[in-house]
Short mmCIF file of N, CA, C and O in Angstrom, two decimals:
data_model
loop_
_atom_site.label_atom_id
_atom_site.label_comp_id
_atom_site.label_asym_id
_atom_site.label_seq_id
_atom_site.Cartn_x
_atom_site.Cartn_y
_atom_site.Cartn_z
N MET T 1 22.61 15.07 -4.27
CA MET T 1 22.45 14.08 -5.38
C MET T 1 22.81 14.79 -6.55
O MET T 1 22.27 15.86 -6.98
N LYS T 2 23.67 14.18 -7.37
CA LYS T 2 24.21 14.72 -8.67
C LYS T 2 23.49 13.95 -9.81
O LYS T 2 23.66 12.71 -9.78
N ILE T 3 22.95 14.66 -10.78
CA ILE T 3 22.17 13.87 -11.84
C ILE T 3 22.84 14.47 -13.20
O ILE T 3 22.82 15.62 -13.42
N ASN T 4 23.47 13.46 -13.94
CA ASN T 4 24.01 13.79 -15.29
C ASN T 4 23.18 13.21 -16.34
O ASN T 4 22.79 11.97 -16.19
N VAL T 5 22.89 13.93 -17.37
CA VAL T 5 22.19 13.42 -18.42
C VAL T 5 22.97 13.50 -19.70
O VAL T 5 23.57 14.64 -20.10
N ARG T 6 23.24 12.27 -20.32
CA ARG T 6 24.07 12.22 -21.56
C ARG T 6 23.14 11.74 -22.66
O ARG T 6 22.21 11.06 -22.48
N THR T 7 23.56 12.20 -23.86
CA THR T 7 22.59 11.90 -24.94
C THR T 7 23.52 11.36 -26.17
O THR T 7 24.77 11.71 -26.29
N HIS T 8 23.02 10.49 -26.93
CA HIS T 8 23.62 9.91 -28.18
C HIS T 8 22.56 9.97 -29.34
O HIS T 8 21.73 9.13 -29.32
N GLY T 9 22.79 10.91 -30.17
CA GLY T 9 21.77 10.97 -31.29
C GLY T 9 20.54 11.72 -30.98
O GLY T 9 19.61 11.71 -31.68
N VAL T 10 20.43 12.42 -29.76
CA VAL T 10 19.34 13.17 -29.28
C VAL T 10 19.71 14.52 -28.91
O VAL T 10 20.75 14.75 -28.27
N ASP T 11 18.92 15.53 -29.33
CA ASP T 11 19.21 16.89 -28.89
C ASP T 11 18.56 17.09 -27.50
O ASP T 11 17.37 16.80 -27.29
N LEU T 12 19.43 17.47 -26.44
CA LEU T 12 18.91 17.60 -25.18
C LEU T 12 18.37 19.03 -25.02
O LEU T 12 19.06 19.99 -24.81
N SER T 13 17.00 18.93 -25.05
CA SER T 13 16.35 20.31 -24.80
C SER T 13 16.14 20.45 -23.34
O SER T 13 16.17 19.65 -22.51
N ALA T 14 15.80 21.67 -22.87
CA ALA T 14 15.60 21.98 -21.50
C ALA T 14 14.42 21.27 -20.94
O ALA T 14 14.56 20.67 -19.81
N PRO T 15 13.31 21.13 -21.62
CA PRO T 15 12.13 20.36 -21.02
C PRO T 15 12.45 18.83 -20.79
O PRO T 15 12.09 18.19 -19.83
N LEU T 16 13.21 18.23 -21.79
CA LEU T 16 13.65 16.80 -21.67
C LEU T 16 14.61 16.61 -20.52
O LEU T 16 14.43 15.60 -19.73
N LYS T 17 15.56 17.54 -20.23
CA LYS T 17 16.47 17.41 -19.17
C LYS T 17 15.66 17.66 -17.80
O LYS T 17 15.86 16.83 -16.78
N GLU T 18 14.79 18.58 -17.77
CA GLU T 18 13.94 18.79 -16.61
C GLU T 18 13.19 17.54 -16.24
O GLU T 18 12.98 17.17 -15.08
N TYR T 19 12.54 16.94 -17.25
CA TYR T 19 11.59 15.83 -17.08
C TYR T 19 12.53 14.64 -16.51
O TYR T 19 12.09 13.88 -15.65
N THR T 20 13.69 14.48 -17.10
CA THR T 20 14.53 13.34 -16.64
C THR T 20 14.94 13.55 -15.25
O THR T 20 14.92 12.57 -14.43
N GLU T 21 15.36 14.79 -14.93
CA GLU T 21 15.76 15.01 -13.53
C GLU T 21 14.62 14.86 -12.54
O GLU T 21 14.86 14.31 -11.49
N LYS T 22 13.42 15.25 -12.89
CA LYS T 22 12.30 15.02 -12.03
C LYS T 22 12.04 13.59 -11.70
O LYS T 22 11.78 13.35 -10.58
N LYS T 23 12.12 12.76 -12.69
CA LYS T 23 11.87 11.39 -12.56
C LYS T 23 12.96 10.79 -11.74
O LYS T 23 12.65 9.91 -10.93
N MET T 24 14.25 11.11 -11.95
CA MET T 24 15.30 10.44 -11.18
C MET T 24 15.24 10.98 -9.71
O MET T 24 15.69 10.17 -8.88
N GLU T 25 14.81 12.12 -9.43
CA GLU T 25 14.74 12.61 -8.04
C GLU T 25 13.76 11.82 -7.18
O GLU T 25 13.91 11.70 -5.99
N LYS T 26 12.85 11.15 -7.82
CA LYS T 26 11.83 10.32 -7.20
C LYS T 26 12.57 9.05 -6.45
O LYS T 26 12.05 8.49 -5.66
N LEU T 27 13.65 8.72 -6.97
CA LEU T 27 14.43 7.54 -6.41
C LEU T 27 14.89 7.74 -5.05
O LEU T 27 15.17 6.80 -4.38
N SER T 28 14.99 8.98 -4.59
CA SER T 28 15.42 9.22 -3.34
C SER T 28 14.55 8.61 -2.22
O SER T 28 14.86 8.47 -1.08
N ARG T 29 13.27 8.28 -2.63
CA ARG T 29 12.27 7.66 -1.70
C ARG T 29 12.62 6.20 -1.37
O ARG T 29 12.40 5.78 -0.22
N PHE T 30 13.47 5.58 -2.23
CA PHE T 30 13.70 4.21 -2.11
C PHE T 30 15.23 3.95 -1.67
O PHE T 30 15.49 2.93 -1.04
N TYR T 31 16.21 4.86 -1.98
CA TYR T 31 17.56 4.68 -1.69
C TYR T 31 18.03 5.95 -0.83
O TYR T 31 17.76 7.15 -1.29
N ASP T 32 18.62 5.64 0.31
CA ASP T 32 19.22 6.77 1.06
C ASP T 32 20.64 7.07 0.49
O ASP T 32 21.30 6.18 -0.01
N ASN T 33 21.04 8.35 0.66
CA ASN T 33 22.39 8.76 0.34
C ASN T 33 22.79 8.38 -1.11
O ASN T 33 23.77 7.86 -1.40
N ILE T 34 21.98 8.75 -2.00
CA ILE T 34 22.27 8.67 -3.49
C ILE T 34 23.38 9.72 -3.75
O ILE T 34 23.19 10.92 -3.56
N GLN T 35 24.53 9.28 -4.35
CA GLN T 35 25.61 10.20 -4.65
C GLN T 35 25.50 10.75 -6.06
O GLN T 35 25.63 12.00 -6.36
N GLU T 36 25.28 9.82 -7.05
CA GLU T 36 25.23 10.32 -8.38
C GLU T 36 24.24 9.34 -9.22
O GLU T 36 24.18 8.13 -8.89
N ILE T 37 23.54 10.01 -10.12
CA ILE T 37 22.83 9.25 -11.20
C ILE T 37 23.23 9.67 -12.57
O ILE T 37 23.26 10.87 -12.81
N VAL T 38 23.55 8.74 -13.41
CA VAL T 38 23.95 9.02 -14.81
C VAL T 38 22.82 8.36 -15.68
O VAL T 38 22.53 7.29 -15.71
N VAL T 39 22.21 9.19 -16.49
CA VAL T 39 21.15 8.81 -17.38
C VAL T 39 21.61 9.05 -18.86
O VAL T 39 22.17 10.06 -19.20
N GLU T 40 21.63 7.96 -19.64
CA GLU T 40 21.95 7.99 -21.06
C GLU T 40 20.74 7.78 -21.95
O GLU T 40 20.05 6.80 -21.77
N LEU T 41 20.47 8.75 -22.91
CA LEU T 41 19.40 8.66 -23.76
C LEU T 41 19.92 8.45 -25.14
O LEU T 41 20.84 9.18 -25.68
N HIS T 42 19.50 7.40 -25.78
CA HIS T 42 20.03 6.93 -27.11
C HIS T 42 18.80 7.01 -28.13
O HIS T 42 17.70 6.73 -27.75
N LEU T 43 19.13 7.36 -29.44
CA LEU T 43 18.15 7.35 -30.54
C LEU T 43 18.89 6.62 -31.62
O LEU T 43 19.96 7.16 -32.05
N THR T 44 18.50 5.45 -32.01
CA THR T 44 19.16 4.67 -33.04
C THR T 44 18.17 4.36 -34.17
O THR T 44 17.00 4.25 -33.98
N GLU T 45 18.74 4.18 -35.32
CA GLU T 45 17.95 3.97 -36.55
C GLU T 45 17.92 2.46 -36.72
O GLU T 45 18.83 1.70 -36.55
N ASN T 46 16.73 1.82 -36.98
CA ASN T 46 16.51 0.42 -37.29
C ASN T 46 16.70 0.21 -38.78
O ASN T 46 16.70 1.04 -39.49
N ALA T 47 16.76 -1.13 -39.18
CA ALA T 47 16.92 -1.48 -40.49
C ALA T 47 15.75 -0.94 -41.39
O ALA T 47 15.84 -0.72 -42.61
N ASP T 48 14.57 -0.84 -40.79
CA ASP T 48 13.41 -0.47 -41.69
C ASP T 48 13.15 0.99 -41.57
O ASP T 48 12.05 1.56 -41.73
N ASN T 49 14.23 1.80 -41.18
CA ASN T 49 14.17 3.26 -41.16
C ASN T 49 13.30 3.82 -40.08
O ASN T 49 13.14 5.01 -39.93
N SER T 50 12.98 2.97 -39.09
CA SER T 50 12.24 3.51 -37.89
C SER T 50 13.24 3.77 -36.83
O SER T 50 14.45 3.37 -36.99
N GLN T 51 12.91 4.55 -35.80
CA GLN T 51 13.81 4.88 -34.77
C GLN T 51 13.41 4.19 -33.47
O GLN T 51 12.37 3.99 -33.08
N ARG T 52 14.62 3.74 -32.71
CA ARG T 52 14.28 3.28 -31.44
C ARG T 52 14.91 4.19 -30.32
O ARG T 52 16.01 4.57 -30.46
N GLN T 53 14.04 4.49 -29.35
CA GLN T 53 14.59 5.19 -28.20
C GLN T 53 14.83 4.41 -27.01
O GLN T 53 14.06 3.53 -26.67
N GLN T 54 15.95 4.70 -26.39
CA GLN T 54 16.37 3.85 -25.22
C GLN T 54 16.78 4.93 -24.14
O GLN T 54 17.44 5.90 -24.38
N ALA T 55 16.51 4.54 -22.83
CA ALA T 55 17.02 5.39 -21.65
C ALA T 55 17.70 4.27 -20.82
O ALA T 55 17.09 3.27 -20.39
N MET T 56 18.89 4.57 -20.33
CA MET T 56 19.57 3.64 -19.36
C MET T 56 19.98 4.60 -18.25
O MET T 56 20.45 5.74 -18.44
N ALA T 57 19.93 4.13 -17.02
CA ALA T 57 20.33 4.92 -15.85
C ALA T 57 21.20 4.09 -14.95
O ALA T 57 21.08 2.86 -14.91
N THR T 58 22.30 4.64 -14.28
CA THR T 58 23.21 4.06 -13.37
C THR T 58 23.05 4.91 -12.19
O THR T 58 23.26 6.14 -12.28
N LEU T 59 22.79 4.24 -11.05
CA LEU T 59 22.64 5.02 -9.75
C LEU T 59 23.74 4.51 -8.85
O LEU T 59 23.98 3.31 -8.65
N TRP T 60 24.53 5.43 -8.10
CA TRP T 60 25.44 5.16 -7.12
C TRP T 60 24.88 5.54 -5.80
O TRP T 60 24.68 6.78 -5.59
N ALA T 61 24.73 4.71 -4.83
CA ALA T 61 24.31 5.01 -3.53
C ALA T 61 25.26 4.31 -2.55
O ALA T 61 26.12 3.58 -2.96
N SER T 62 25.15 4.52 -1.33
CA SER T 62 26.05 4.01 -0.38
C SER T 62 26.13 2.40 -0.40
O SER T 62 25.32 1.81 0.04
N GLY T 63 27.28 2.05 -1.06
CA GLY T 63 27.53 0.60 -1.19
C GLY T 63 26.76 -0.06 -2.25
O GLY T 63 26.79 -1.24 -2.43
N THR T 64 25.99 0.68 -3.11
CA THR T 64 25.02 -0.01 -4.07
C THR T 64 25.25 0.64 -5.36
O THR T 64 25.29 1.88 -5.47
N ILE T 65 25.30 -0.14 -6.41
CA ILE T 65 25.18 0.37 -7.82
C ILE T 65 23.99 -0.31 -8.43
O ILE T 65 23.84 -1.50 -8.50
N LEU T 66 23.09 0.50 -9.02
CA LEU T 66 21.88 0.01 -9.66
C LEU T 66 21.84 0.49 -11.11
O LEU T 66 22.01 1.67 -11.34
N ARG T 67 21.66 -0.43 -12.03
CA ARG T 67 21.53 -0.10 -13.49
C ARG T 67 20.28 -0.55 -13.92
O ARG T 67 19.79 -1.66 -13.70
N ALA T 68 19.59 0.27 -14.72
CA ALA T 68 18.38 -0.12 -15.31
C ALA T 68 18.27 0.52 -16.70
O ALA T 68 18.88 1.52 -17.03
#
């Protein structure tokens, strides 16, 4: 299983990458033959100068694509 972590507006530190990979590895309990998982982490500014954090994942398994 290949796990890619992409960021937009976020510095990818080693602990953040390890945490993300650890959480994504748990998906192997539910799906057999996971080929690749791409996780995108976003940090955006709102109009009131607060920040919004988003995480999106795309999983490719045998005949299945799952996005969350």
